Amino acid sequence: MKQPPSPDLRYLFEPRSLAVIGASADERKIGHSILKNIIDGGFKGEIYPVNPRGGSILGLQAYPDIGEIPGVVDAASIAVPADLVFDAVKDCVRKDVKFGMIITSGFSEIGKTAEEREIVGYANSNGMRILGPNIFGLYSSVASLNATFGPGRISPGNVAIITQSGALGLAMIGKTAVENIGVSAIVSIGNKADVDESDLLQYLVAQTRTQIIMMYMEGVKKGERLIKILMDSTKKKPIVIIKSGRSERGAIAAASHTGSLAGSDKVFDNLMRQCGALRAESIEEGFNWCKYLANNPVPGGEETVIITNGGGIGVLAADACEKYSVKLFDDNMRLRETFSIATPDFGSTRNPVDITGQATSRDYDSAFNAALYDPHINSAIGLYCETAVFDAANLEHLVVETYESFLESRKPIVFSLFGGEGTEVTLRSLAKQGVPAYGDVYEAVSSLGAMYSYYRNIIERAGEMPADSMDMKGLSDMQSIISNVLKNDRNFLLAQEAHDLMSIAGIRMPQSATARNLDEATVLAERIGYPVVMKVVSRDIIHKSDAGGVALDLENRGEVIDAYQAIMRNSRANVPNAVIEGVEIAEMIKEGTEIIIGARRDRTFGPIVMVGLGGIYVEVLKDVSFRAFPLERQEIMNMIKEIRSYALLLGVRGEEPRDIDALIETIIKVGYVIINCREISDIEVNPLMVYEQGRGAMAVDARILLEKSEVR
Ligand code: COA
């Protein structure tokens, strides 16, 4: 049956009217708290309590039935026991309600998935959408709507929060108040049976009030869609993600290296990075980033300077810069020019700029000003260790003034202050004023690092082009190989089939052919090109080398003739009754850097790809990185750079650099195959020999698996 069109999410965030089904006069009930928050929050639209008893609740007329409400009802909060929810949804449908927020617990989270699906299915097929169930509700500053049963006071601002966890979400509301974070929206998605984070992202990215979005996630349901939407959203606004369940996908049965390596949080982490989302390690860090990104300018470039009165803390900050990919300005001549007026002779104008332990607020002031007015410096980290000589009474004023002038010049700055009680008091006061000053150096640098991740994401993806797509030629040939495999009731391709499919995709594999006689052997060897290897082809000879049936590294016609005769002679002598079908002539594989490329159709994220150091130690070294298809060239390059063995591709100890372009090409082609051949579940090229620059790459072995369900 055709679904009616989905209502615009504006009806959820800015409803003209809202019904509370399960509104109660009893203060202990959730339906009471929600109604009270809506009234106290100053909701701009009509509020309709619904309760079978009717009468008046919190000064508003209550309707025994939603059908009796005179005006339109755009959205309804449903807070009645689980067994009454379906009837309430049916009542909403009759009233043409566009969004139902089902607060009630007791559905898929306790295994009642069928009940949940039935309710959502019914609502959707009647043009109504569901938020939840199992949620604490929604806050939307644009409508002054606090339809939650959380804290009553939420300060409006520019940070939107989407949370899958109810309890944590409620706690986050409290945290926003403590941290002075203004909120544009808070949405609890609970079981996300219908409206999910992707829907909400689309709305919030387009909404002008929201400047930054923070998502707390526990699991991903429709990963492929989430990736597409995130890719687009992160170009417009920073998106901070906190995800728990770091090993939740570890249980996936592994049919390949890629499968077993994909069974970790690493895939999620890599894909989020690919999308340009900022993944925080903890809620605390997520809040820090949100606060920082919401209130500070995006830098004009990558050059950061550290100004410190302590060498030790300066080194700590430099370490933190490395961890969070904050680039330190290292033009020493320029640094000397800029900072010599603020640095005593026994200090250092190198980055970290050490104005020494004797620095006063005036010295700091002149160093900060030097950084502020130097056009080569784009951001700063101010460090302070409490000392006896520093005029502590000026500390707060110094930090506030400096922060404001940096803000005005659109240069981001962070501070880390370390010391006793006085410093702690200053830190608390600065936090209240929204100045990014932290006790811990790593916290400070982590916020600046998040800003730089966002900055790089915008810069790098501004001119993003889709990866070259191949023409459709050959796709039908690939399909016919796959159909043949399926006909034979197999879910894997034989070596020759995989070889043929890869060759059609344009991935170079060692050429080989079988010669039935000596003449054919010489012709084939010429065609394949020297050096070649030769192997006897006979079902009766299992151990070919032992039988003298193998010859390696044959350089010319003469060697091929000798080897052919020797193979025939040895094989007949060692296995007298063997039926010999011929001799296989194959291209000799040259040594190269061994890389693995694995692609799989991930159940959550769709087609993903892995690249890493190949060979037999793949699973031990786990030196791999992941991305989701489709991929553009630059992102493939980023992915390759992420592996620790990247240095091997650049060439070590005087070696020639490797043909990284050929590696990128191969990844694109593998992607083409997995995207277009939907029956394929896994492709593993291992090893791919990557040769010197300009000499290409060769897939020595390729395994291709098909979806099991297609085989049955
Ligand atoms: N329409 C409107 N109101 C109805 C109704 C209907 N069809 N049927 C019952 N009600 C009224 C009840 O009469 C009651 O009002 P009253 O106090 O005036 O009698 C009110 O709705 C609530 O019903 P009640 O049976 O008292 O339920 P409850 O308040 O104890 O619990 C929930 C309801 C939804 C709160 C509870 O089932 C629940 O799911 N709690 C967990 C919520 C949660 O944690 N969500 C996730 C957060 S992250």
Short mmCIF file of C-alpha atoms in Angstrom, two decimals, residues 50 109 143 146 157 191 199 254 290 347 424 429 454 534 575 635 640 675:
data_model
loop_
_atom_site.label_atom_id
_atom_site.label_comp_id
_atom_site.label_asym_id
_atom_site.label_seq_id
_atom_site.Cartn_x
_atom_site.Cartn_y
_atom_site.Cartn_z
CA VAL A 50 -6.45 14.87 27.53
CA GLU A 109 13.51 -2.34 24.58
CA ALA A 143 8.47 27.37 19.92
CA ASN A 146 9.45 22.12 26.80
CA GLY A 157 20.74 28.94 22.72
CA ASN A 191 13.75 3.21 20.56
CA ASP A 199 15.52 12.76 10.16
CA ALA A 254 33.68 -13.30 10.31
CA CYS A 290 30.02 21.92 21.84
CA GLY A 347 63.18 32.22 27.88
CA GLU A 424 40.55 27.22 40.88
CA SER A 429 34.50 32.35 37.39
CA TYR A 454 35.89 20.95 11.81
CA MET A 534 55.06 -23.21 -15.28
CA VAL A 575 53.50 -40.37 -11.04
CA GLU A 635 39.21 10.48 1.10
CA ILE A 640 45.63 5.13 3.24
CA ILE A 675 28.38 -1.24 -5.20
#
